[in-house]
mmCIF file of C-alpha atoms in Angstrom:
data_model
loop_
_atom_site.group_PDB
_atom_site.id
_atom_site.type_symbol
_atom_site.label_atom_id
_atom_site.label_comp_id
_atom_site.label_asym_id
_atom_site.label_seq_id
_atom_site.Cartn_x
_atom_site.Cartn_y
_atom_site.Cartn_z
ATOM 1 C CA MET C 1 59.391 224.450 84.033
ATOM 2 C CA ARG C 2 62.500 224.635 85.984
ATOM 3 C CA GLN C 3 60.875 223.437 89.043
ATOM 4 C CA ARG C 4 59.262 220.327 87.207
ATOM 5 C CA LEU C 5 62.525 219.183 85.899
ATOM 6 C CA LEU C 6 64.005 219.478 89.373
ATOM 7 C CA HIS C 7 61.202 217.509 90.914
ATOM 8 C CA THR C 8 61.771 214.834 88.111
ATOM 9 C CA GLY C 9 65.557 214.643 88.804
ATOM 10 C CA ALA C 10 65.014 214.423 92.588
ATOM 11 C CA LEU C 11 62.543 211.357 92.065
ATOM 12 C CA SER C 12 65.025 209.510 89.992
ATOM 13 C CA LEU C 13 67.670 210.151 92.269
ATOM 14 C CA ALA C 14 65.557 208.619 95.203
ATOM 15 C CA LEU C 15 64.770 205.579 93.029
ATOM 16 C CA LEU C 16 68.601 204.931 92.388
ATOM 17 C CA VAL C 17 69.118 205.412 95.968
ATOM 18 C CA THR C 18 66.614 202.778 97.083
ATOM 19 C CA GLY C 19 67.616 200.369 94.305
ATOM 20 C CA CYS C 20 64.263 200.147 92.604
ATOM 21 C CA ALA C 21 65.104 202.222 89.291
ATOM 22 C CA LEU C 22 66.700 199.245 87.078
ATOM 23 C CA PRO C 23 66.102 195.488 87.295
ATOM 24 C CA SER C 24 69.124 193.665 88.321
ATOM 25 C CA ASP C 25 71.391 191.533 85.679
ATOM 26 C CA ARG C 26 72.560 189.332 88.269
ATOM 27 C CA PRO C 27 71.747 185.515 87.290
ATOM 28 C CA GLU C 28 68.959 183.937 89.807
ATOM 29 C CA PRO C 29 70.371 181.673 92.565
ATOM 30 C CA PRO C 30 70.160 177.780 91.756
ATOM 31 C CA PRO C 31 67.213 176.136 93.630
ATOM 32 C CA VAL C 32 67.975 175.038 96.914
ATOM 33 C CA LEU C 33 67.754 171.134 97.174
ATOM 34 C CA THR C 34 65.888 169.406 99.953
ATOM 35 C CA PRO C 35 67.577 166.634 102.146
ATOM 36 C CA ASP C 36 65.755 164.211 100.300
ATOM 37 C CA GLU C 37 66.682 165.465 96.947
ATOM 38 C CA PHE C 38 70.154 165.658 98.022
ATOM 39 C CA ALA C 39 69.970 161.982 99.543
ATOM 40 C CA MET C 40 68.625 160.658 96.315
ATOM 41 C CA ARG C 41 71.620 162.317 93.966
ATOM 42 C CA ILE C 42 74.103 160.747 96.516
ATOM 43 C CA ASP C 43 72.640 157.320 96.208
ATOM 44 C CA ARG C 44 72.533 157.760 92.250
ATOM 45 C CA LEU C 45 76.152 158.575 92.281
ATOM 46 C CA GLU C 46 77.337 155.638 94.822
ATOM 47 C CA THR C 47 75.345 153.326 92.575
ATOM 48 C CA ASP C 48 77.198 154.569 89.516
ATOM 49 C CA LEU C 49 80.459 154.418 91.150
ATOM 50 C CA ALA C 50 79.882 150.659 92.479
ATOM 51 C CA SER C 51 78.739 149.576 89.044
ATOM 52 C CA ARG C 52 81.800 150.887 87.239
ATOM 53 C CA CYS C 53 83.941 149.149 89.932
ATOM 54 C CA ASP C 54 82.167 145.866 89.458
ATOM 55 C CA VAL C 55 82.789 146.207 85.723
ATOM 56 C CA GLN C 56 86.407 146.868 86.314
ATOM 57 C CA GLN C 57 86.980 143.932 88.790
ATOM 58 C CA GLU C 58 85.324 141.517 86.030
ATOM 59 C CA ARG C 59 87.795 142.809 83.372
ATOM 60 C CA LEU C 60 90.491 142.264 85.752
ATOM 61 C CA ALA C 61 89.305 138.829 86.654
ATOM 62 C CA GLU C 62 89.062 137.822 83.033
ATOM 63 C CA GLN C 63 92.711 139.279 82.497
ATOM 64 C CA PHE C 64 94.080 137.186 85.399
ATOM 65 C CA HIS C 65 92.004 133.945 83.945
ATOM 66 C CA ARG C 66 93.717 134.515 80.571
ATOM 67 C CA GLN C 67 96.896 134.900 81.843
ATOM 68 C CA ASP C 68 96.843 131.624 83.668
ATOM 69 C CA LEU C 69 95.534 129.967 80.531
ATOM 70 C CA MET C 70 98.721 131.405 78.522
ATOM 71 C CA HIS C 71 100.911 130.148 81.421
ATOM 72 C CA THR C 72 99.451 126.672 81.020
ATOM 73 C CA GLU C 73 100.073 126.737 77.484
ATOM 74 C CA VAL C 74 103.503 127.916 77.620
ATOM 75 C CA ARG C 75 104.292 125.147 80.040
ATOM 76 C CA GLU C 76 102.478 122.547 77.812
ATOM 77 C CA LEU C 77 104.748 124.025 74.791
ATOM 78 C CA GLY C 78 107.689 123.497 76.919
ATOM 79 C CA SER C 79 106.826 120.058 77.730
ATOM 80 C CA LEU C 80 106.349 119.205 74.074
ATOM 81 C CA LEU C 81 109.750 120.803 73.200
ATOM 82 C CA GLY C 82 111.384 118.644 75.703
ATOM 83 C CA HIS C 83 109.976 115.423 74.404
ATOM 84 C CA LEU C 84 111.151 116.577 70.911
ATOM 85 C CA ARG C 85 114.673 117.339 71.982
ATOM 86 C CA ALA C 86 114.744 113.871 73.722
ATOM 87 C CA ASP C 87 113.581 112.271 70.601
ATOM 88 C CA ILE C 88 116.228 113.900 68.524
ATOM 89 C CA GLU C 89 119.084 112.951 70.849
ATOM 90 C CA ARG C 90 117.737 109.419 70.847
ATOM 91 C CA LEU C 91 117.898 109.528 66.887
ATOM 92 C CA GLU C 92 121.270 110.981 66.897
ATOM 93 C CA HIS C 93 122.635 108.521 69.401
ATOM 94 C CA GLY C 94 120.526 105.311 69.058
ATOM 95 C CA ASP C 95 121.820 102.260 67.406
ATOM 96 C CA GLY C 96 118.619 100.799 66.288
ATOM 97 C CA GLU C 97 117.974 102.906 63.045
ATOM 98 C CA PRO C 98 117.062 99.987 60.709
ATOM 99 C CA VAL C 99 114.463 98.699 63.175
ATOM 100 C CA VAL C 100 113.095 102.492 63.541
ATOM 101 C CA MET C 101 112.952 102.934 59.943
ATOM 102 C CA SER C 102 110.946 99.657 59.290
ATOM 103 C CA ARG C 103 108.590 100.526 61.772
ATOM 104 C CA GLU C 104 107.860 104.153 60.317
ATOM 105 C CA CYS C 105 107.448 102.461 56.699
ATOM 106 C CA ALA C 106 104.953 99.950 58.288
ATOM 107 C CA ALA C 107 103.007 102.903 59.904
ATOM 108 C CA ASP C 108 102.939 104.715 56.792
ATOM 109 C CA GLU C 109 101.495 101.975 55.143
ATOM 110 C CA LEU C 110 98.981 101.491 57.609
ATOM 111 C CA GLY C 111 98.154 105.206 57.811
ATOM 112 C CA LEU C 112 99.439 105.587 61.438
ATOM 113 C CA ALA C 113 102.482 107.809 60.841
ATOM 114 C CA ASN C 114 100.439 111.045 61.923
ATOM 115 C CA LYS C 115 98.704 109.461 64.879
ATOM 116 C CA ALA C 116 99.624 110.035 68.338
ATOM 117 C CA VAL C 117 99.980 106.735 70.525
ATOM 118 C CA VAL C 118 98.129 106.777 73.765
ATOM 119 C CA GLY C 119 97.998 104.116 76.611
ATOM 120 C CA ARG C 120 94.920 102.345 78.162
ATOM 121 C CA SER C 121 94.978 105.157 80.702
ATOM 122 C CA GLU C 122 96.236 108.702 80.416
ATOM 123 C CA TRP C 123 96.099 112.168 81.934
ATOM 124 C CA VAL C 124 94.048 114.593 80.245
ATOM 125 C CA GLY C 125 93.808 118.574 80.770
ATOM 126 C CA LEU C 126 90.558 120.639 80.590
ATOM 127 C CA PRO C 127 92.142 124.158 80.097
ATOM 128 C CA ASP C 128 88.623 125.860 80.033
ATOM 129 C CA VAL C 129 87.871 124.153 83.502
ATOM 130 C CA GLY C 130 91.613 124.424 84.642
ATOM 131 C CA THR C 131 92.216 121.031 85.825
ATOM 132 C CA TYR C 132 93.784 117.593 85.029
ATOM 133 C CA LEU C 133 91.949 114.334 85.258
ATOM 134 C CA LYS C 134 92.506 110.896 84.697
ATOM 135 C CA ALA C 135 90.921 109.237 81.653
ATOM 136 C CA ARG C 136 90.464 105.654 80.452
ATOM 137 C CA VAL C 137 90.861 105.060 76.566
ATOM 138 C CA ASP C 138 88.284 102.787 75.465
ATOM 139 C CA SER C 139 87.745 102.058 71.793
ATOM 140 C CA GLY C 140 84.691 100.216 72.542
ATOM 141 C CA ALA C 141 82.628 103.184 73.630
ATOM 142 C CA ASN C 142 81.325 105.511 70.903
ATOM 143 C CA THR C 143 81.106 108.932 72.839
ATOM 144 C CA SER C 144 83.607 110.078 75.421
ATOM 145 C CA SER C 145 81.949 110.964 78.750
ATOM 146 C CA LEU C 146 82.765 113.245 81.632
ATOM 147 C CA SER C 147 81.686 112.723 85.408
ATOM 148 C CA ALA C 148 79.120 115.195 86.384
ATOM 149 C CA THR C 149 76.812 116.055 89.095
ATOM 150 C CA GLU C 150 73.947 118.427 89.777
ATOM 151 C CA VAL C 151 73.558 118.876 86.125
ATOM 152 C CA THR C 152 70.800 121.547 85.399
ATOM 153 C CA ARG C 153 69.572 122.578 81.868
ATOM 154 C CA PHE C 154 68.880 126.578 81.428
ATOM 155 C CA GLU C 155 68.338 128.876 78.597
ATOM 156 C CA ARG C 156 70.647 131.683 77.482
ATOM 157 C CA ASP C 157 70.137 133.872 74.508
ATOM 158 C CA GLY C 158 67.588 131.415 73.121
ATOM 159 C CA GLU C 159 70.115 128.542 73.218
ATOM 160 C CA ASP C 160 69.920 125.349 75.420
ATOM 161 C CA TRP C 161 72.850 125.272 78.112
ATOM 162 C CA VAL C 162 73.788 123.256 81.082
ATOM 163 C CA ARG C 163 75.209 123.849 84.264
ATOM 164 C CA PHE C 164 77.236 121.191 86.212
ATOM 165 C CA LYS C 165 79.833 120.140 88.618
ATOM 166 C CA LEU C 166 82.620 117.766 88.096
ATOM 167 C CA GLY C 167 81.498 114.372 89.510
ATOM 168 C CA LEU C 168 84.630 113.530 91.505
ATOM 169 C CA GLY C 169 85.213 110.968 94.564
ATOM 170 C CA GLU C 170 87.514 111.465 97.458
ATOM 171 C CA LYS C 171 90.420 109.312 95.596
ATOM 172 C CA ASP C 172 90.021 111.219 92.199
ATOM 173 C CA VAL C 173 92.972 113.389 91.525
ATOM 174 C CA ALA C 174 92.250 116.876 90.411
ATOM 175 C CA VAL C 175 93.112 120.564 91.063
ATOM 176 C CA GLU C 176 91.286 121.102 94.373
ATOM 177 C CA GLY C 177 90.346 124.707 93.715
ATOM 178 C CA VAL C 178 88.006 123.640 90.933
ATOM 179 C CA ARG C 179 86.244 120.727 92.600
ATOM 180 C CA ASP C 180 83.069 122.538 93.446
ATOM 181 C CA ASP C 181 83.297 124.981 90.782
ATOM 182 C CA TRP C 182 80.150 125.360 88.343
ATOM 183 C CA ILE C 183 80.912 124.750 84.744
ATOM 184 C CA GLU C 184 78.511 126.094 81.974
ATOM 185 C CA ALA C 185 78.558 124.950 78.322
ATOM 186 C CA PRO C 186 75.964 125.137 75.491
ATOM 187 C CA ILE C 187 74.346 121.694 74.867
ATOM 188 C CA GLU C 188 75.578 120.333 71.368
ATOM 189 C CA ARG C 189 73.082 117.521 71.289
ATOM 190 C CA ARG C 190 71.470 114.810 73.546
ATOM 191 C CA VAL C 191 72.270 110.880 73.303
ATOM 192 C CA ARG C 192 69.907 108.182 74.208
ATOM 193 C CA ILE C 193 70.986 105.532 76.881
ATOM 194 C CA HIS C 194 69.374 101.982 76.736
ATOM 195 C CA GLN C 195 69.818 100.368 80.336
ATOM 196 C CA ALA C 196 68.010 97.824 82.308
ATOM 197 C CA THR C 197 66.224 100.478 84.172
ATOM 198 C CA GLY C 198 64.842 102.064 81.178
ATOM 199 C CA GLU C 199 65.771 104.539 78.659
ATOM 200 C CA HIS C 200 66.696 108.155 79.131
ATOM 201 C CA SER C 201 68.883 110.711 77.485
ATOM 202 C CA ARG C 202 72.103 112.627 78.578
ATOM 203 C CA PRO C 203 73.433 115.916 77.347
ATOM 204 C CA VAL C 204 76.540 116.369 75.272
ATOM 205 C CA VAL C 205 78.786 119.316 75.638
ATOM 206 C CA SER C 206 82.173 120.362 73.875
ATOM 207 C CA LEU C 207 85.046 121.143 75.815
ATOM 208 C CA LEU C 208 88.920 121.975 75.003
ATOM 209 C CA MET C 209 91.136 118.939 76.052
ATOM 210 C CA THR C 210 94.741 118.255 76.021
ATOM 211 C CA LEU C 211 96.665 114.847 76.001
ATOM 212 C CA GLY C 212 100.163 115.148 75.209
ATOM 213 C CA PRO C 213 100.621 116.694 72.064
ATOM 214 C CA ILE C 214 96.868 116.548 71.265
ATOM 215 C CA ARG C 215 94.572 119.632 71.771
ATOM 216 C CA GLU C 216 91.296 119.028 70.633
ATOM 217 C CA THR C 217 87.855 120.287 71.212
ATOM 218 C CA VAL C 218 86.008 116.968 72.470
ATOM 219 C CA GLU C 219 82.326 115.980 72.631
ATOM 220 C CA PHE C 220 81.494 114.690 75.982
ATOM 221 C CA THR C 221 78.284 113.034 77.498
ATOM 222 C CA LEU C 222 77.703 114.286 81.077
ATOM 223 C CA ASN C 223 76.885 111.487 83.585
ATOM 224 C CA ASP C 224 77.862 110.508 87.099
ATOM 225 C CA ARG C 225 80.856 108.359 87.072
ATOM 226 C CA SER C 226 82.114 109.041 90.698
ATOM 227 C CA HIS C 227 81.451 105.400 91.181
ATOM 228 C CA LEU C 228 83.989 104.323 88.690
ATOM 229 C CA ASN C 229 87.694 104.534 88.416
ATOM 230 C CA TYR C 230 88.122 107.138 86.082
ATOM 231 C CA PRO C 231 86.207 110.430 85.806
ATOM 232 C CA VAL C 232 86.831 110.752 82.025
ATOM 233 C CA LEU C 233 86.255 108.122 79.386
ATOM 234 C CA LEU C 234 87.472 108.454 75.874
ATOM 235 C CA GLY C 235 85.638 106.829 73.068
ATOM 236 C CA ARG C 236 86.223 106.161 69.159
ATOM 237 C CA ARG C 237 84.943 109.696 68.290
ATOM 238 C CA PHE C 238 87.965 110.985 70.123
ATOM 239 C CA LEU C 239 90.466 108.468 68.864
ATOM 240 C CA MET C 240 89.410 108.677 65.032
ATOM 241 C CA ASP C 241 91.909 109.932 62.778
ATOM 242 C CA ILE C 242 94.052 111.359 65.426
ATOM 243 C CA ALA C 243 95.311 108.679 67.809
ATOM 244 C CA VAL C 244 95.729 104.859 68.294
ATOM 245 C CA ILE C 245 95.841 102.704 71.676
ATOM 246 C CA ASP C 246 98.838 100.684 72.792
ATOM 247 C CA VAL C 247 96.833 98.541 75.426
ATOM 248 C CA ALA C 248 100.179 97.439 77.139
ATOM 249 C CA GLU C 249 101.168 100.766 78.215
ATOM 250 C CA SER C 250 99.547 103.586 80.484
ATOM 251 C CA TYR C 251 100.430 107.246 81.002
ATOM 252 C CA LEU C 252 102.622 107.609 77.982
ATOM 253 C CA HIS C 253 102.112 111.337 78.212
ATOM 254 C CA GLU C 254 103.234 114.050 80.885
ATOM 255 C CA ARG C 255 100.195 115.096 83.101
ATOM 256 C CA PRO C 256 99.488 118.822 82.183
ATOM 257 C CA GLU C 257 100.104 121.482 84.832
ATOM 258 C CA PHE C 258 97.485 124.178 86.031
ATOM 259 C CA PRO C 259 97.404 126.913 88.568
ATOM 260 C CA GLY C 260 96.622 125.505 91.985
ATOM 261 C CA GLY C 261 97.560 121.899 90.833
ATOM 262 C CA ARG C 262 100.607 119.682 91.705
ATOM 263 C CA PRO C 263 103.508 119.515 89.361
ATOM 264 C CA ALA C 264 103.838 117.082 86.540
ATOM 265 C CA GLU C 265 106.691 115.270 88.017
ATOM 266 C CA GLU C 266 104.648 114.247 91.129
ATOM 267 C CA ALA C 267 102.160 112.494 88.899
ATOM 268 C CA ASP C 268 103.801 108.930 89.466
ATOM 269 C CA ARG C 269 102.568 108.762 92.896
ATOM 270 C CA ASP C 270 98.954 109.356 91.790
ATOM 271 C CA GLU C 271 99.172 106.674 89.137
ATOM 272 C CA THR C 272 100.428 103.971 91.664
ATOM 273 C CA GLY C 273 97.585 101.382 92.540
ATOM 274 C CA ASP C 274 95.461 102.108 89.500
ATOM 275 C CA ARG C 275 93.099 99.115 88.968
ATOM 276 C CA ASP C 276 92.524 97.711 85.246
ATOM 277 C CA ASP C 277 89.014 96.502 86.014
ATOM 278 C CA GLU C 278 86.649 96.757 83.200
ATOM 279 C CA GLU C 279 84.136 99.773 83.416
ATOM 280 C CA GLU C 280 80.911 100.355 81.645
ATOM 281 C CA ALA C 281 80.711 103.163 79.139
#
């Protein structure tokens, strides 16, 4: 019996020495990646990082654009405040009070007291585009018009949109950096045009526009006006209820300022030599 126990003990000791007595509790090593699998993982990581960088760049660009728009609006408000201060000083020191009062009464009777006065030609601003342009004010035209080229219709989220560039000639004054930029906007409607060459339709888009104290969303018909004197035509739909025309005056309101454009005080030299020839709408 003792010999049998000794034999069993010796066998157990031998198994322990050789490492075969008990199973190991150590975790299994991770699988080894092949070079192709490792390269695929690195590619996925690079793609993910690049995508995140692109999103961050887009957000930064959008923030910079919003800052530029805010700076433009602040300058416009400063210009309006300057005009108001000048009007207050004229009222305080002027000697024509009876005449002014009679004109105000006449304006009230005609319903013109709350309307802005614009000249036959004015500077307008397009904040969403980032430029100023010359505009001809014409009550004979029904719809306002914006000079556009390379007008291309496309669909976005099931809606009809249009992509275009400003149709500007070499003599047209604008912020140089936006001349060749693409502009995209939803199509509000289409208008039919009857001409000697036949009937066709033009897209109409809505864009935010400023003119002196006026800040309105205006509907523009898109067509190429680069052969005309003014890239913008303002018609009756714009004037209705907000403005009246003084045909004896032009450029009554200061030119708006935009990043990359010239200062408003340099607008006088750009207004010199404007022709008053009649244009077609």
